[in-house]
Short mmCIF file of C-alpha atoms in Angstrom, two decimals:
data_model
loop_
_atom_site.label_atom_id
_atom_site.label_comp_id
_atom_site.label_asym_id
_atom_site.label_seq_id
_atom_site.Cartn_x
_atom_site.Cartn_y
_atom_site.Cartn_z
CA UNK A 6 4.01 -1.98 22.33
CA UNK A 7 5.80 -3.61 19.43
CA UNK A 8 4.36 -7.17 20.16
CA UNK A 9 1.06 -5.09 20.54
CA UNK A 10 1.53 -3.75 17.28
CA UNK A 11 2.58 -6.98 15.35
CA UNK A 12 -0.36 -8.96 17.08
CA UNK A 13 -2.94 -5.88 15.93
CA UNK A 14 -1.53 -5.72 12.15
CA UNK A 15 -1.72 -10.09 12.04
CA UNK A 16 -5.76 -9.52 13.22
CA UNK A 17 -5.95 -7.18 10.53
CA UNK A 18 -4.38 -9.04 7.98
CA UNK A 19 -6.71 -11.60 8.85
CA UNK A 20 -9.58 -9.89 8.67
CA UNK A 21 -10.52 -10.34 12.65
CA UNK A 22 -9.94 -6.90 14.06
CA UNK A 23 -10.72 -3.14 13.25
CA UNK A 24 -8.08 -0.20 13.14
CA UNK A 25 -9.80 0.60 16.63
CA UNK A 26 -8.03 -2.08 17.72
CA UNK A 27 -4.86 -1.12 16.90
CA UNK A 28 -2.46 0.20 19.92
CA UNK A 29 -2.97 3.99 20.08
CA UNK A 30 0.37 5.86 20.50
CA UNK A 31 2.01 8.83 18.33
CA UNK A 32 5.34 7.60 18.71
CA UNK A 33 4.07 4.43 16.71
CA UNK A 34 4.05 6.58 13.63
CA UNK A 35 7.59 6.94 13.65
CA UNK A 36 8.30 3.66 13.12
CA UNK A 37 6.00 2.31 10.82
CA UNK A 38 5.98 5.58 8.25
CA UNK A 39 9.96 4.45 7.79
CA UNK A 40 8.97 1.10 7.28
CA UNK A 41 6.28 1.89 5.04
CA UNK A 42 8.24 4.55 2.87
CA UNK A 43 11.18 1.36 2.98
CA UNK A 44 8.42 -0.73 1.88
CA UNK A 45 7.89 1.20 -1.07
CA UNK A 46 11.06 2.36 -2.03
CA UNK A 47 12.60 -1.58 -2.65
CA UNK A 48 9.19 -2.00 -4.49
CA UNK A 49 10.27 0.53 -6.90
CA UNK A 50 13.99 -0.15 -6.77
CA UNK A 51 13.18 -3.46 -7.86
CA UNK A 52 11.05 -2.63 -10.85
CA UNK A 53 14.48 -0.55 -11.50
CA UNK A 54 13.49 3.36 -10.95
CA UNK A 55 16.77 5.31 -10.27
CA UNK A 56 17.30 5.48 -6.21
CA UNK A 57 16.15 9.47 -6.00
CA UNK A 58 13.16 8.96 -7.71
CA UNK A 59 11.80 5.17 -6.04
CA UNK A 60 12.57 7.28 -2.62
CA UNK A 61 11.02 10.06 -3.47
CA UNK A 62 7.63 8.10 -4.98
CA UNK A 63 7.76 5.99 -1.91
CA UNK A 64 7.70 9.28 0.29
CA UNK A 65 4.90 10.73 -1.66
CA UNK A 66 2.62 7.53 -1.62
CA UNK A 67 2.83 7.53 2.88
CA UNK A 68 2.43 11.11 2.45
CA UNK A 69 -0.86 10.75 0.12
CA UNK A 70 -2.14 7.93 2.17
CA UNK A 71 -2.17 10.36 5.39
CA UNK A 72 -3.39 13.32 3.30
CA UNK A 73 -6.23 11.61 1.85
CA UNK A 74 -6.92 9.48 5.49
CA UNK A 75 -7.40 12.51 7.46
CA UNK A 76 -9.26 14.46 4.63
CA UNK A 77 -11.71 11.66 4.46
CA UNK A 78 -11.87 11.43 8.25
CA UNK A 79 -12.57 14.80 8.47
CA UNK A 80 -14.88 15.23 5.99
CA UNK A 81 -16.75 12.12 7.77
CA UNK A 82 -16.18 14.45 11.13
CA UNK A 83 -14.32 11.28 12.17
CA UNK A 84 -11.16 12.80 12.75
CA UNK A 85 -10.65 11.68 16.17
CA UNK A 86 -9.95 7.66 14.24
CA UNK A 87 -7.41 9.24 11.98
CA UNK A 88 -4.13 7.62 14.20
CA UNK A 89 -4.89 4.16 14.64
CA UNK A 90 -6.41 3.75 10.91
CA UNK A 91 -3.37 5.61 9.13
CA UNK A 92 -0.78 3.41 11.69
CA UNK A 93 -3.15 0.37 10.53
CA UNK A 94 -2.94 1.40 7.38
CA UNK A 95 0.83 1.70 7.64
CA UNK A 96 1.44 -1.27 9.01
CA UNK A 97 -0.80 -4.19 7.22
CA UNK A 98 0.25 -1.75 3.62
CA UNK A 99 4.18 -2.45 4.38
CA UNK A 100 4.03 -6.07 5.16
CA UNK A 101 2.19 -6.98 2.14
CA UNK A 102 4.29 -4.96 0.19
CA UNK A 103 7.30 -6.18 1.65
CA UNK A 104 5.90 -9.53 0.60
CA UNK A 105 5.15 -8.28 -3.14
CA UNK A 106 8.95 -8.49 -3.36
CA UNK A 107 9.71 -11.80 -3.85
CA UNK A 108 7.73 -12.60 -6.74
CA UNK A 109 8.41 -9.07 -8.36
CA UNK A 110 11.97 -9.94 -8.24
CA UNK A 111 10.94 -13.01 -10.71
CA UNK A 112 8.59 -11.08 -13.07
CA UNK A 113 10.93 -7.53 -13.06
CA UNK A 114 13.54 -8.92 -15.53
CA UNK A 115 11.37 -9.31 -17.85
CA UNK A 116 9.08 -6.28 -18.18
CA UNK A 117 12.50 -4.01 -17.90
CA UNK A 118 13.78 -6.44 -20.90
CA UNK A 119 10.12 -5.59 -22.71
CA UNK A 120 10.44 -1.82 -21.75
CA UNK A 121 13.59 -1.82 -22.92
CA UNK A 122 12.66 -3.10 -26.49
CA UNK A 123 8.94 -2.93 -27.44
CA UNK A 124 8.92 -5.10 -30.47
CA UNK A 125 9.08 -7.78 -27.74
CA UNK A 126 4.97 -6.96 -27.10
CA UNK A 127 4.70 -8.77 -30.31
CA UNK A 128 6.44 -12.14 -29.15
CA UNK A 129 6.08 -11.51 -25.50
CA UNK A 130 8.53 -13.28 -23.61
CA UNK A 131 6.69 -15.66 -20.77
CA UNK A 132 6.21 -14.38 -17.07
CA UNK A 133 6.44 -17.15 -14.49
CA UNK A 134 3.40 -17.71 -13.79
CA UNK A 135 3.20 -18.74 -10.01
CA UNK A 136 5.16 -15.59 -9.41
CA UNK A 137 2.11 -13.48 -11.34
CA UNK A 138 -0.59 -15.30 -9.71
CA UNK A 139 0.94 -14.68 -5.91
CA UNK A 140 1.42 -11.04 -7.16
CA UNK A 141 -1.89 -10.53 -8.12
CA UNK A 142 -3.50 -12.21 -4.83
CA UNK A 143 -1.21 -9.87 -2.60
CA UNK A 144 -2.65 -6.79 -4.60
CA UNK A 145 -6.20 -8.24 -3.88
CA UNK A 146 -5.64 -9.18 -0.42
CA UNK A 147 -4.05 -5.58 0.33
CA UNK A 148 -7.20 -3.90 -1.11
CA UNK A 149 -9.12 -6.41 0.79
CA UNK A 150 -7.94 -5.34 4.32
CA UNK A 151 -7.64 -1.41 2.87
CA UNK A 152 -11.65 -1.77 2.53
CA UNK A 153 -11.74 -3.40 6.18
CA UNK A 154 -9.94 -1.08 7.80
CA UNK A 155 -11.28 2.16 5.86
CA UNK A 156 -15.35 -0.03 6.65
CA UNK A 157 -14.35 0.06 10.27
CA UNK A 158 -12.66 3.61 10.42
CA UNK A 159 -16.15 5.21 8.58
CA UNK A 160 -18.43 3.13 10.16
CA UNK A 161 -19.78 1.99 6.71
CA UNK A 162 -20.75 -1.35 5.23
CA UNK A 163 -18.71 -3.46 3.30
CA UNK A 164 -19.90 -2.60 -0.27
CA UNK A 165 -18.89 1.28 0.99
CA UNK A 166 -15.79 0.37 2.48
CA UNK A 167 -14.65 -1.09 -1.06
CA UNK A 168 -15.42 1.41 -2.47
CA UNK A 169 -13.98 4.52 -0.39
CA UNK A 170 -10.71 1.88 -0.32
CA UNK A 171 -10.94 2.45 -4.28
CA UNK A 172 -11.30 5.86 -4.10
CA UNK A 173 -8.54 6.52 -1.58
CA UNK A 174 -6.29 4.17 -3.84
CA UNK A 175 -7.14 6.02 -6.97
CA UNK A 176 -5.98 9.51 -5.43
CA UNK A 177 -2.85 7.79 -3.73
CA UNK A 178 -1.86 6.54 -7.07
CA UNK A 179 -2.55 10.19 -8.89
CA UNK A 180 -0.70 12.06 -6.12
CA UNK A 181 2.00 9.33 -6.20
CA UNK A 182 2.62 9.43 -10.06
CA UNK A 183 2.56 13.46 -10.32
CA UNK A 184 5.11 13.62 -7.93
CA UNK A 185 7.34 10.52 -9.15
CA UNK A 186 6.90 12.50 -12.48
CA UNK A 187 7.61 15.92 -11.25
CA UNK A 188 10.64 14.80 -9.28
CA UNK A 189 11.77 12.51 -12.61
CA UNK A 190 11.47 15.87 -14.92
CA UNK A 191 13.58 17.39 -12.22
CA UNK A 192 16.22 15.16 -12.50
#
């Protein structure tokens, strides 16, 4: 199942399979949510959140991604696809953010040094660029296959699939934020 799995999430990643492609099993869900919440969590442990928080934002973002999945699957009366395109989801979402942390690790120095002191916006020290660039083309490459895989899992064309991918991104993001904020106010 796991060289299933890896095989299925390379198609993806490439573009050259759907999530109905993906292997179909519950217990699959219990390894890639902790690899997904993982995922997260050094994401925002590198751009230096405090440990309870980045866990608890990286919990809240799988948990948002499944809520807002199956609400849209349901509301499409596609529930039935809800498995394989949250595990694809899961799965193709954690690598490439896995692979956001290399070059975040070069630019997160610097935007903690311009958080830190905000007259710095005025001189703005420089970002390496190459480390920017690759950032920027994993973001776009992760919305990319989150359009494919949401395209395939509705049944819609591509122009729709972008744009329920934006959608679903959009609420992720909200949900994510209120409860990083919430748990931060907490603490």
């Amino acid at each position: 199942m796991l060289a299933q799995t890896a095989w299925s999430t390379l198609w993806l990643l490439m573009f050259r399979a759907g999530p109905q492609d993906f292997p179909s099993s519950p217990r699959l869900l219990h390894a890639l949510a902790p690899l997904a919440v993982l995922a997260n969590f050094l994401v925002f442990r590198t751009a230096s959140l405090p440990a309870a928080t980045a866990l608890v934002m990286a919990v809240a973002a799988v948990a948002a991604l499944a809520f807002v999945t199956r609400t849209l699957l349901r509301s499409r009366g596609l529930e039935s696809r809800f498995q394989q395109t949250f595990d694809a989801l899961l799965a193709t979402n954690a690598i490439l953010t896995l692979a956001l942390l290399l070059p975040l690790q070069l630019v997160a120095p610097v935007l903690i040094e311009v958080a830190k002191d905000p007259q710095l916006l005025q001189h703005p020290p420089a970002l390496p660029q190459t480390a920017v660039w690759t950032m920027n083309l994993l973001n776009i490459w992760n919305f990319a296959v989150t359009a494919h895989i949401f395209r395939h899992a509705c049944g819609v064309n591509l122009w729709m699939g972008a744009l329920v991918a934006l959608i679903v991104t959009l609420a992720v993001l909200f949900l994510m934020i209120l409860t990083g904020s919430l748990v931060a106010a907490l603490l």
